[in-house]
Tab-separated table of C-alpha atoms in Angstrom:
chain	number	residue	atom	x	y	z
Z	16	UNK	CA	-33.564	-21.568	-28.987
Z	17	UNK	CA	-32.957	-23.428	-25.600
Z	18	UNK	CA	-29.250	-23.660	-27.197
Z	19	UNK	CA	-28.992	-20.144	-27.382
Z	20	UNK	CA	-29.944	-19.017	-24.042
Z	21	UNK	CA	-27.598	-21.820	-22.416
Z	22	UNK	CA	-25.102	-20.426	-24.929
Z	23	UNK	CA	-25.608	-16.397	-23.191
Z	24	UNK	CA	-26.170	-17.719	-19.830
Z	25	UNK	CA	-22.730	-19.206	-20.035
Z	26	UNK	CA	-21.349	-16.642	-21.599
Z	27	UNK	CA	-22.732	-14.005	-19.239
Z	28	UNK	CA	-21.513	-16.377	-16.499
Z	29	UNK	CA	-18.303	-16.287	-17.504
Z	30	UNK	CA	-17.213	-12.693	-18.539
Z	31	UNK	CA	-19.236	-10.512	-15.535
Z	32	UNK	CA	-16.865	-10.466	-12.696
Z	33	UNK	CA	-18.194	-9.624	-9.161
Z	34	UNK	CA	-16.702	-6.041	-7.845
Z	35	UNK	CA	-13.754	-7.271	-5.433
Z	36	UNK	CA	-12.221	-4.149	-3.524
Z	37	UNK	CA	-8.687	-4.217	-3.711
Z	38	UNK	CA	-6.061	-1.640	-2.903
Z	39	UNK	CA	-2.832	-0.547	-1.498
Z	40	UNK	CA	-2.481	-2.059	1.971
Z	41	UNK	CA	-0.680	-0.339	4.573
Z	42	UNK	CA	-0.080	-0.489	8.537
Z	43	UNK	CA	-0.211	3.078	10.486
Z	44	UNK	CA	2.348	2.980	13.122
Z	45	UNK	CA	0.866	2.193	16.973
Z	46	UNK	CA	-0.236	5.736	18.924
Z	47	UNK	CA	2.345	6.102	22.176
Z	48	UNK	CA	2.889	8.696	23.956
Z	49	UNK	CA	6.655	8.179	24.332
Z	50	UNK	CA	9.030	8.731	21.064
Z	51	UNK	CA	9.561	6.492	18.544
Z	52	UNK	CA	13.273	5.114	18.799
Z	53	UNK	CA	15.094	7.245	16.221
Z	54	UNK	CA	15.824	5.240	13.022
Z	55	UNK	CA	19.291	5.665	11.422
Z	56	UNK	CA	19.054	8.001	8.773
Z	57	UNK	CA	20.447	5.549	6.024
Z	58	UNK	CA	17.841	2.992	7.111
Z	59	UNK	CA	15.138	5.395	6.326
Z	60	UNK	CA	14.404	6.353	2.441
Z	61	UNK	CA	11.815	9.655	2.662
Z	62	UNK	CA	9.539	10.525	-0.045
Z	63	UNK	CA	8.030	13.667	0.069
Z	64	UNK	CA	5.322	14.641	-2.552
Z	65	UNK	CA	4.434	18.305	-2.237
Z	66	UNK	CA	1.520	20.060	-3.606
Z	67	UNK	CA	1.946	20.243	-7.454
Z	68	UNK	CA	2.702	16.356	-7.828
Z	69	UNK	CA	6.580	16.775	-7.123
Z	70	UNK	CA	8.440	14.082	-5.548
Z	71	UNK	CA	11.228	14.862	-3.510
Z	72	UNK	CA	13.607	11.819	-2.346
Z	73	UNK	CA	15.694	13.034	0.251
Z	74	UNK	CA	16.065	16.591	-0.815
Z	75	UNK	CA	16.297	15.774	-4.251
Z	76	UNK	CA	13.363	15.862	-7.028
Z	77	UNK	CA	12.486	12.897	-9.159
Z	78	UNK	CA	9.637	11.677	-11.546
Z	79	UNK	CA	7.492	8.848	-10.361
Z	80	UNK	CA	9.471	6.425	-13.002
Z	81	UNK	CA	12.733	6.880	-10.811
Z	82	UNK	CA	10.854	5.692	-8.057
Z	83	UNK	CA	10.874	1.763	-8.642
Z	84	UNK	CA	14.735	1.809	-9.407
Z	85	UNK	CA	15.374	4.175	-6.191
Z	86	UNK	CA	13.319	1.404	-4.105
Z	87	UNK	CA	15.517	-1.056	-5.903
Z	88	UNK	CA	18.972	0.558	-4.471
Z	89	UNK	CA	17.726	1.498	-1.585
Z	90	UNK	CA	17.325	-1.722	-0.067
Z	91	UNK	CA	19.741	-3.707	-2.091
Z	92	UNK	CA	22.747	-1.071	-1.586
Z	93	UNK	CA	24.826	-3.098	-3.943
Z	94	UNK	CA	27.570	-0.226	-3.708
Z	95	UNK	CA	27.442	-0.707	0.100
Z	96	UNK	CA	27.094	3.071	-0.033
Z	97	UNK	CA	27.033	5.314	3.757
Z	98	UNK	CA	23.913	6.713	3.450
Z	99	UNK	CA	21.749	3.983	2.429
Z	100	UNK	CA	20.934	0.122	4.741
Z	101	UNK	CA	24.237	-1.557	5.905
Z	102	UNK	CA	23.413	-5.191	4.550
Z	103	UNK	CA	23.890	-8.245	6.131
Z	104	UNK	CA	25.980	-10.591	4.440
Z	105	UNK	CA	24.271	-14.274	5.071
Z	106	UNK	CA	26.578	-17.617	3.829
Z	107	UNK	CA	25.423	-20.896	5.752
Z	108	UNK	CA	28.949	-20.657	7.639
Z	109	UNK	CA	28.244	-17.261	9.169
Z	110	UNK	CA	24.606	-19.044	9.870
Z	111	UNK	CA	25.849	-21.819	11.676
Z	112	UNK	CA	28.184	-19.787	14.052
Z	113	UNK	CA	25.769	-17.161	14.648
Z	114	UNK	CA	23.226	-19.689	15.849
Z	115	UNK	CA	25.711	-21.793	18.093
Z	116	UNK	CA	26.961	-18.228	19.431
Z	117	UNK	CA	23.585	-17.075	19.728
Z	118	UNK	CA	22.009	-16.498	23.394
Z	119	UNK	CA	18.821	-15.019	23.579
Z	120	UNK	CA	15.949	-17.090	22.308
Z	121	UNK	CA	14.714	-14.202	19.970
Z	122	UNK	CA	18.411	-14.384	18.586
Z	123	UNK	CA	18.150	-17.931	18.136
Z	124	UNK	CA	14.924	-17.963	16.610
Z	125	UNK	CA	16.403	-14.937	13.851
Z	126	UNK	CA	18.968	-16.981	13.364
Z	127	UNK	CA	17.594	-20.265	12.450
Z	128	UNK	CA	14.897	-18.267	10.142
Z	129	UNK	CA	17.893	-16.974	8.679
Z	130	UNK	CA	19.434	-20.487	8.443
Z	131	UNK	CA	16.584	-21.477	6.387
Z	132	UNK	CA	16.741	-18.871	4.030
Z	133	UNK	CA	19.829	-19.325	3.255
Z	134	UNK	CA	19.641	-22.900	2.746
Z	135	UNK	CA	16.563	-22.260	0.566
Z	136	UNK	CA	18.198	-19.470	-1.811
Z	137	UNK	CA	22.204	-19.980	-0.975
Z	138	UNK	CA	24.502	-16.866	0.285
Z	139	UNK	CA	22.426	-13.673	0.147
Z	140	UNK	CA	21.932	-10.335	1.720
Z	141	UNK	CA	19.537	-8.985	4.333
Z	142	UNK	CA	18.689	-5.606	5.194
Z	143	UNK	CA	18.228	-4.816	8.486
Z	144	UNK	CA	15.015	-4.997	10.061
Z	145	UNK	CA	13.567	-1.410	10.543
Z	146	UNK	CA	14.539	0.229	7.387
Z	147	UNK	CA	11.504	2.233	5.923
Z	148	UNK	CA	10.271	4.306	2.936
Z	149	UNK	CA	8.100	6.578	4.460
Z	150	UNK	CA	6.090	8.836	2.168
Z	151	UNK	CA	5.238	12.114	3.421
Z	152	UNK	CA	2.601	15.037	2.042
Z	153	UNK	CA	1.543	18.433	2.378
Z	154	UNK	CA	-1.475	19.168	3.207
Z	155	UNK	CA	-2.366	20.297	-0.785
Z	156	UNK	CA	-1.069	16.887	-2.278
Z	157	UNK	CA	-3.405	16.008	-4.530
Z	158	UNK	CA	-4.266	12.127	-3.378
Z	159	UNK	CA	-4.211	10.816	-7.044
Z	160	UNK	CA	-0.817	11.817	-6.758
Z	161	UNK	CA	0.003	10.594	-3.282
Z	162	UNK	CA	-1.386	6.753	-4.541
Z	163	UNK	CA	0.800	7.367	-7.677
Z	164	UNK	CA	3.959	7.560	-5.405
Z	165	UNK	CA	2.370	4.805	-3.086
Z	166	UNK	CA	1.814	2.250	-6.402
Z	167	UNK	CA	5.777	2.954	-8.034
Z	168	UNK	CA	7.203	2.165	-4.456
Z	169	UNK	CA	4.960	-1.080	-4.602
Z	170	UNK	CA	6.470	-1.805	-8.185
Z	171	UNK	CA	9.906	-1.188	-7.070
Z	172	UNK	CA	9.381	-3.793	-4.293
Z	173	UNK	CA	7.715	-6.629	-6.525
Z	174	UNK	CA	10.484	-5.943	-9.144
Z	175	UNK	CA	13.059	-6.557	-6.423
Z	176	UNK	CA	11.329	-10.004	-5.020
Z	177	UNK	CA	10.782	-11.070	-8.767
Z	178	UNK	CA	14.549	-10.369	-9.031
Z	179	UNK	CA	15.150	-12.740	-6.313
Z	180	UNK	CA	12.558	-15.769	-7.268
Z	181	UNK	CA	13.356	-15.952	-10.484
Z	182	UNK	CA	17.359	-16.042	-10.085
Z	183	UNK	CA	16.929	-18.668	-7.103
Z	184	UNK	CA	13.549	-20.397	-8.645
Z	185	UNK	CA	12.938	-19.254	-12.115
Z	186	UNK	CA	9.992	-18.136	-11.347
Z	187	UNK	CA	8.431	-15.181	-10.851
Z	188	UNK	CA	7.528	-14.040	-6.927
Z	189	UNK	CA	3.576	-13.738	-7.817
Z	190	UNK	CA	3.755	-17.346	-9.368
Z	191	UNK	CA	5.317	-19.113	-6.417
Z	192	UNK	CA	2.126	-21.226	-5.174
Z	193	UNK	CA	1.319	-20.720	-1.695
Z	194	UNK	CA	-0.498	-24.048	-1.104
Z	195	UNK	CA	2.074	-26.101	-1.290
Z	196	UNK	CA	4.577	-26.225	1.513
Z	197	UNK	CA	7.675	-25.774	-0.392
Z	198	UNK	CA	6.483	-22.645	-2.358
Z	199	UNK	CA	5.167	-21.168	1.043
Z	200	UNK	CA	8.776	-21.551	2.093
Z	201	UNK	CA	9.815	-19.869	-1.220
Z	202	UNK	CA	7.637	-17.056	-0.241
Z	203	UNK	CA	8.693	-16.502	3.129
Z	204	UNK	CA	12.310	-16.749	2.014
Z	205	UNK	CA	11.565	-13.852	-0.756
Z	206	UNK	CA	9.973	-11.943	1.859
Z	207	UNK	CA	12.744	-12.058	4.305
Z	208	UNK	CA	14.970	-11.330	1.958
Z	209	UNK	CA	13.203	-8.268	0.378
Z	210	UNK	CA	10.813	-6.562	3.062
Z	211	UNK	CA	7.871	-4.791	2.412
Z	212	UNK	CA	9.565	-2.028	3.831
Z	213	UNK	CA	6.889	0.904	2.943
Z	214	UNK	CA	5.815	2.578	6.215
Z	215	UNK	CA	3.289	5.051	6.911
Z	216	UNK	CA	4.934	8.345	8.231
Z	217	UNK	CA	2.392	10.505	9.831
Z	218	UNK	CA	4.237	10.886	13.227
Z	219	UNK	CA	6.561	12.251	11.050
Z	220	UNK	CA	4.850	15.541	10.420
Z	221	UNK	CA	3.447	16.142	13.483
V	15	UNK	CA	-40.648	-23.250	-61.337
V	16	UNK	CA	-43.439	-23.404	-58.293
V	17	UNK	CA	-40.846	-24.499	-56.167
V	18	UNK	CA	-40.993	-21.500	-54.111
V	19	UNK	CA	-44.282	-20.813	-52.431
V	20	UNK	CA	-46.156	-17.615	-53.389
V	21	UNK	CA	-46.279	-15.998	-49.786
V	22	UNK	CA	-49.332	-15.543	-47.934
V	23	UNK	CA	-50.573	-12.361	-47.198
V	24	UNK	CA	-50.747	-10.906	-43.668
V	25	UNK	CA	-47.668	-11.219	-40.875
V	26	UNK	CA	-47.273	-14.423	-39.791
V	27	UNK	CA	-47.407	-14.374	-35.326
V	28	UNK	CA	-44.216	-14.352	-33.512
V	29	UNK	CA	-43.923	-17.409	-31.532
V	30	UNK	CA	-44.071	-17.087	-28.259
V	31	UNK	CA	-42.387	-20.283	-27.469
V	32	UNK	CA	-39.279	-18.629	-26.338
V	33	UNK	CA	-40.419	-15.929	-24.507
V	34	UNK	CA	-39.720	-18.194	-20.845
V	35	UNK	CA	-36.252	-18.554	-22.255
V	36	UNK	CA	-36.139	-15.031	-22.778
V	37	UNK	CA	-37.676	-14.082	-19.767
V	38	UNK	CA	-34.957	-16.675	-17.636
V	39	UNK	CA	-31.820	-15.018	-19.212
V	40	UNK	CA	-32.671	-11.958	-18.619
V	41	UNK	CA	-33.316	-13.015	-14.923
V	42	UNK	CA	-30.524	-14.961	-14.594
V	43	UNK	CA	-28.257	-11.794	-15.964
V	44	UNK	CA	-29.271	-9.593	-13.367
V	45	UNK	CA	-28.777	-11.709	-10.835
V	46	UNK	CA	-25.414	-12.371	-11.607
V	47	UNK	CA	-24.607	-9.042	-12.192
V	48	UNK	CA	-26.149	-7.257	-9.448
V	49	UNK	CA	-23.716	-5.906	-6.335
V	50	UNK	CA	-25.701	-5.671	-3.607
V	51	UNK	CA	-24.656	-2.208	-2.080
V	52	UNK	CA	-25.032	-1.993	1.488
V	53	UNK	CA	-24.580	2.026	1.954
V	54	UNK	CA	-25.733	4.689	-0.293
V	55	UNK	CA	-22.708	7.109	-1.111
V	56	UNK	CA	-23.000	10.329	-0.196
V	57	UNK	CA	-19.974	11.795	-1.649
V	58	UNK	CA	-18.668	11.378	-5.198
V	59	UNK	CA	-16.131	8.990	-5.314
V	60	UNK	CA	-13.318	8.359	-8.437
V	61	UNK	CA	-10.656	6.080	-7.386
V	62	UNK	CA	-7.218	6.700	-8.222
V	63	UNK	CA	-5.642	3.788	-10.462
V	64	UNK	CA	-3.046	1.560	-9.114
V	65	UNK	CA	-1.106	-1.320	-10.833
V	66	UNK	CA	0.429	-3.257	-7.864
V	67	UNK	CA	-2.986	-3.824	-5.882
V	68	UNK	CA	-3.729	-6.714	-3.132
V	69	UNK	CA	-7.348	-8.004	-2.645
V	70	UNK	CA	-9.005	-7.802	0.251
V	71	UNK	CA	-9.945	-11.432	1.050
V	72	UNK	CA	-12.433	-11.477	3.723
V	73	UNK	CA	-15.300	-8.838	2.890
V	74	UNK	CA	-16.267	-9.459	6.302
V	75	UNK	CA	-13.470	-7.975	8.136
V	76	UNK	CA	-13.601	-4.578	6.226
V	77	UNK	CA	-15.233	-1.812	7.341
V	78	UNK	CA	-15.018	1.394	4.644
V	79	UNK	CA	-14.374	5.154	4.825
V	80	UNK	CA	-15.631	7.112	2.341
V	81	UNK	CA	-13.912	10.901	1.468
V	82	UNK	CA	-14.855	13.146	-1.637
V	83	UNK	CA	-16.558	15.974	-2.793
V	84	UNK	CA	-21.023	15.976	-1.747
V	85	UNK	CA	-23.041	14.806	-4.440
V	86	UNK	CA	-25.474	17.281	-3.722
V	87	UNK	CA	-24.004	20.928	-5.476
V	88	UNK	CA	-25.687	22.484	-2.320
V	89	UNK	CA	-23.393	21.182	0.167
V	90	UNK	CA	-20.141	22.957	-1.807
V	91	UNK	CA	-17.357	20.812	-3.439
V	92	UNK	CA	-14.576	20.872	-0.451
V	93	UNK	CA	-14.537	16.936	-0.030
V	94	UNK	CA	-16.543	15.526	3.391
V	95	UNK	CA	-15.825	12.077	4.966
V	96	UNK	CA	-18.571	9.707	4.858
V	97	UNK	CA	-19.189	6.584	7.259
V	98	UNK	CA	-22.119	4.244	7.032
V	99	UNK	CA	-24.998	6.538	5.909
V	100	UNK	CA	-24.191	9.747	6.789
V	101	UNK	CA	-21.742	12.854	6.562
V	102	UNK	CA	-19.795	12.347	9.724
V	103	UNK	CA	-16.606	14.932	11.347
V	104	UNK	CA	-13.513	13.953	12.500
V	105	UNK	CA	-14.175	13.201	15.795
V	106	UNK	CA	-16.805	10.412	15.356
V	107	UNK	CA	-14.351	7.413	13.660
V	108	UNK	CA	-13.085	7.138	16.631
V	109	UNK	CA	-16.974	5.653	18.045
V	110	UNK	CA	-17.285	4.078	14.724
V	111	UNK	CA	-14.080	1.929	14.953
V	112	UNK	CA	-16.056	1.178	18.187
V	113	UNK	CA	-18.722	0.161	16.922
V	114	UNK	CA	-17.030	-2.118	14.113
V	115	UNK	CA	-15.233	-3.651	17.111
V	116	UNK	CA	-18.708	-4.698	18.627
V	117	UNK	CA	-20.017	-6.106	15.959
V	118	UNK	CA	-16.682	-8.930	15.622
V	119	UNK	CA	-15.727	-11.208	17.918
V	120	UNK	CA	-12.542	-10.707	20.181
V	121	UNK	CA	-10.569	-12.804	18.265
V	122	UNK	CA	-10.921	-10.995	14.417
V	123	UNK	CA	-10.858	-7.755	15.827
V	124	UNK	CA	-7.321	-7.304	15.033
V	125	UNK	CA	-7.749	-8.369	11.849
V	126	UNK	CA	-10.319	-5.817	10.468
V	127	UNK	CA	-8.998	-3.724	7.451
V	128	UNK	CA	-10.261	0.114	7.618
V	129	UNK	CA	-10.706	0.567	3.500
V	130	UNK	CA	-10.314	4.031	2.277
V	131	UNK	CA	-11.981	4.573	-0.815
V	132	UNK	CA	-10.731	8.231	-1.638
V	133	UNK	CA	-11.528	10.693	-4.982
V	134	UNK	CA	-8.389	11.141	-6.687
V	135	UNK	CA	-9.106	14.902	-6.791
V	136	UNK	CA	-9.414	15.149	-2.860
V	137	UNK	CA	-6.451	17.552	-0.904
V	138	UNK	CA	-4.177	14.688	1.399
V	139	UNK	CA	-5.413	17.066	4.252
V	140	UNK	CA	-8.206	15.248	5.686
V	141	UNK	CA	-6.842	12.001	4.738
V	142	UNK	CA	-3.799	12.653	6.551
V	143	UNK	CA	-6.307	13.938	9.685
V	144	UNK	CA	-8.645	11.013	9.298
V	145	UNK	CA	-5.693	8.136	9.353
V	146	UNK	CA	-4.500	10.284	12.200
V	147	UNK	CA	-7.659	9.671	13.922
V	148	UNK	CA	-7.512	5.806	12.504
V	149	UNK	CA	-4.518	5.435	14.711
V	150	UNK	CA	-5.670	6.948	17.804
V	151	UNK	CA	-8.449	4.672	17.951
V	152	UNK	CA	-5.955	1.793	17.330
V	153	UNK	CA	-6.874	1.127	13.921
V	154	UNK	CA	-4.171	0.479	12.133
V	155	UNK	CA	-4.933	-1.862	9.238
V	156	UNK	CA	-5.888	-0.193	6.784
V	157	UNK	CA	-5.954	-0.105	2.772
V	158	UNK	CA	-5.754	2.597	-0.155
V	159	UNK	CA	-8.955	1.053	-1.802
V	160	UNK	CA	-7.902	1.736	-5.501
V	161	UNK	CA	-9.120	1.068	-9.117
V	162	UNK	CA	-7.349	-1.656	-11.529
V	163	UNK	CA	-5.455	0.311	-14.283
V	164	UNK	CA	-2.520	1.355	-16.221
């Protein structure tokens, strides 16, 4: 008998998991009186989901399963289109000069985080800092639908960073092990190269 | 062939040997399982199911918002924002981000997370008017609380 109840309580142990909250996280942008500094329009990818549950990127309508691939272009440009992110071309060479050329001390500390990056996953490209995918809503949006849009922007992001660990680590980006200092790196290398670029645009409509 | 005994008449007793065993799981279940729940909901809340969800670490540094429809019928089905215990309008996050403030030190006040836990159902109206509010009160970590799925 004893056998048995050791046998449940370990079993009971084992499969009931405590509720953890988790969740889309997100950072509102700061209240100022002033405007924000324009961003360039092809450093800013706008998602607009309107009251029925249709997405609109840029004027144009797509399903939620474009969305990931969109997110994918959009901050890759691999066609170095006009309207999306001019990329920035990093090769240790163009590191090295930069840095010696560099002046300011926020320049020189870009630079050498740059320098590291590069010497962590070889020549790459950077998108500038300050692009954004912004989604917007009407006021009807149903917010099952709004978190829908929110989630396949998310997946287009970890699709992109996977894309990048596994060809530089062969690994995957949610497998690189933050405790040790040389996957830490790996992670702040993936980061810098892809951004979590998804903004919250309220100031937008308003 | 007596090798099986004629039974004897009359239920045998259950022995109650095991009942302390018993008794122990059955404790030790509920305690495990238990959440402890530190505000009643007010409002009816289904989350909407994400795939690509974070955890929220430090259960200490987040401070919730709740938005849905009453659970009372009387009170009508257009959704209400909830904080701590009670029904609460636009204009009071901004004392209740306050108030969160107080309670944390100087230090970890940047670092509390403002969890929305919205019904799926719910108009983007008043969430759009309550992050609005969020921000004016400086705010601006906050999370799309969300169910595992899909």
């Amino acid at each position: 008998m004893a056998d048995i109840a050791f046998l449940l309580l370990i079993f009971f142990l084992v499969t009931t998991t405590l509720e953890v909250d988790a969740g889309l996280p997100r950072r509102l942008p700061v209240a100022s009186s002033d405007k924000p500094s324009p961003i360039p329009e092809r450093n800013l990818l706008q998602v607009l989901v309107k009251e029925q549950g249709a997405i609109m990127v840029r004027g144009k309508q797509v399903t939620a399963d474009d969305l990931p691939g969109l997110v994918m272009d959009f901050l890759t440009n691999p066609t170095n289109s006009d309207d999306r992110p001019a990329m920035i071309a990093l090769t240790p060479e163009r590191c090295a000069m930069e840095l010696t050329a560099a002046r300011s001390e926020t320049g020189i500390a870009l630079w050498r985080q740059r320098a590291v990056a590069v010497a962590v996953l070889g020549a790459y490209r950077e998108p500038p800092s300050g692009v954004q995918i912004i989604v917007t809503t009407a006021n009807g949006t149903r917010y099952a639908d709004f978190i829908a849009v929110q989630d396949a922007l998310e997946q287009g992001i970890t699709a992109l960073r996977d894309s990048v660990s596994l060809t530089a680590f062969g690994k995957r980006f949610a497998e690189l092990n933050e405790v040790d200092p040389t996957g830490m790196l790996r992670i702040q290398v993936v980061r810098r190269a892809v951004p979590h670029a998804i903004g919250e645009g309220i100031w937008a409509d308003r | 062939m007596s090798r099986f005994k004629e039974k004897k008449s009359g239920t045998p007793a259950i022995s109650t040997a095991s009942l302390p065993d018993i008794i122990f799981m059955l404790l030790f279940f509920f305690m495990v399982t238990t959440v402890m729940r530190e505000t009643d909901l007010l409002v009816k809340i289904t989350l909407p199911e994400a795939s690509e969800t974070t955890k929220l670490e430090d259960k200490a540094l987040v401070d919730y918002l709740y938005i849905g429809p009453p659970m009372s019928k009387e009170l009508g089905t257009e959704p209400v924002l909830q904080l701590n215990d009670q029904f609460a309008k636009l204009n009071e996050i901004d004392p209740w981000v306050s108030a969160g403030n107080e309670r944390r030190d100087e230090v970890l006040r940047p670092k509390i997370t403002r969890s929305l836990k919205v019904d799926k159902e719910t108009a983007m109206k008043i969430v759009t008017d309550v992050k609005q509010e969020l921000r004016k009160s400086n705010a601006l970590k906050i999370n799309y609380s969300t169910a595992q799925g899909r």
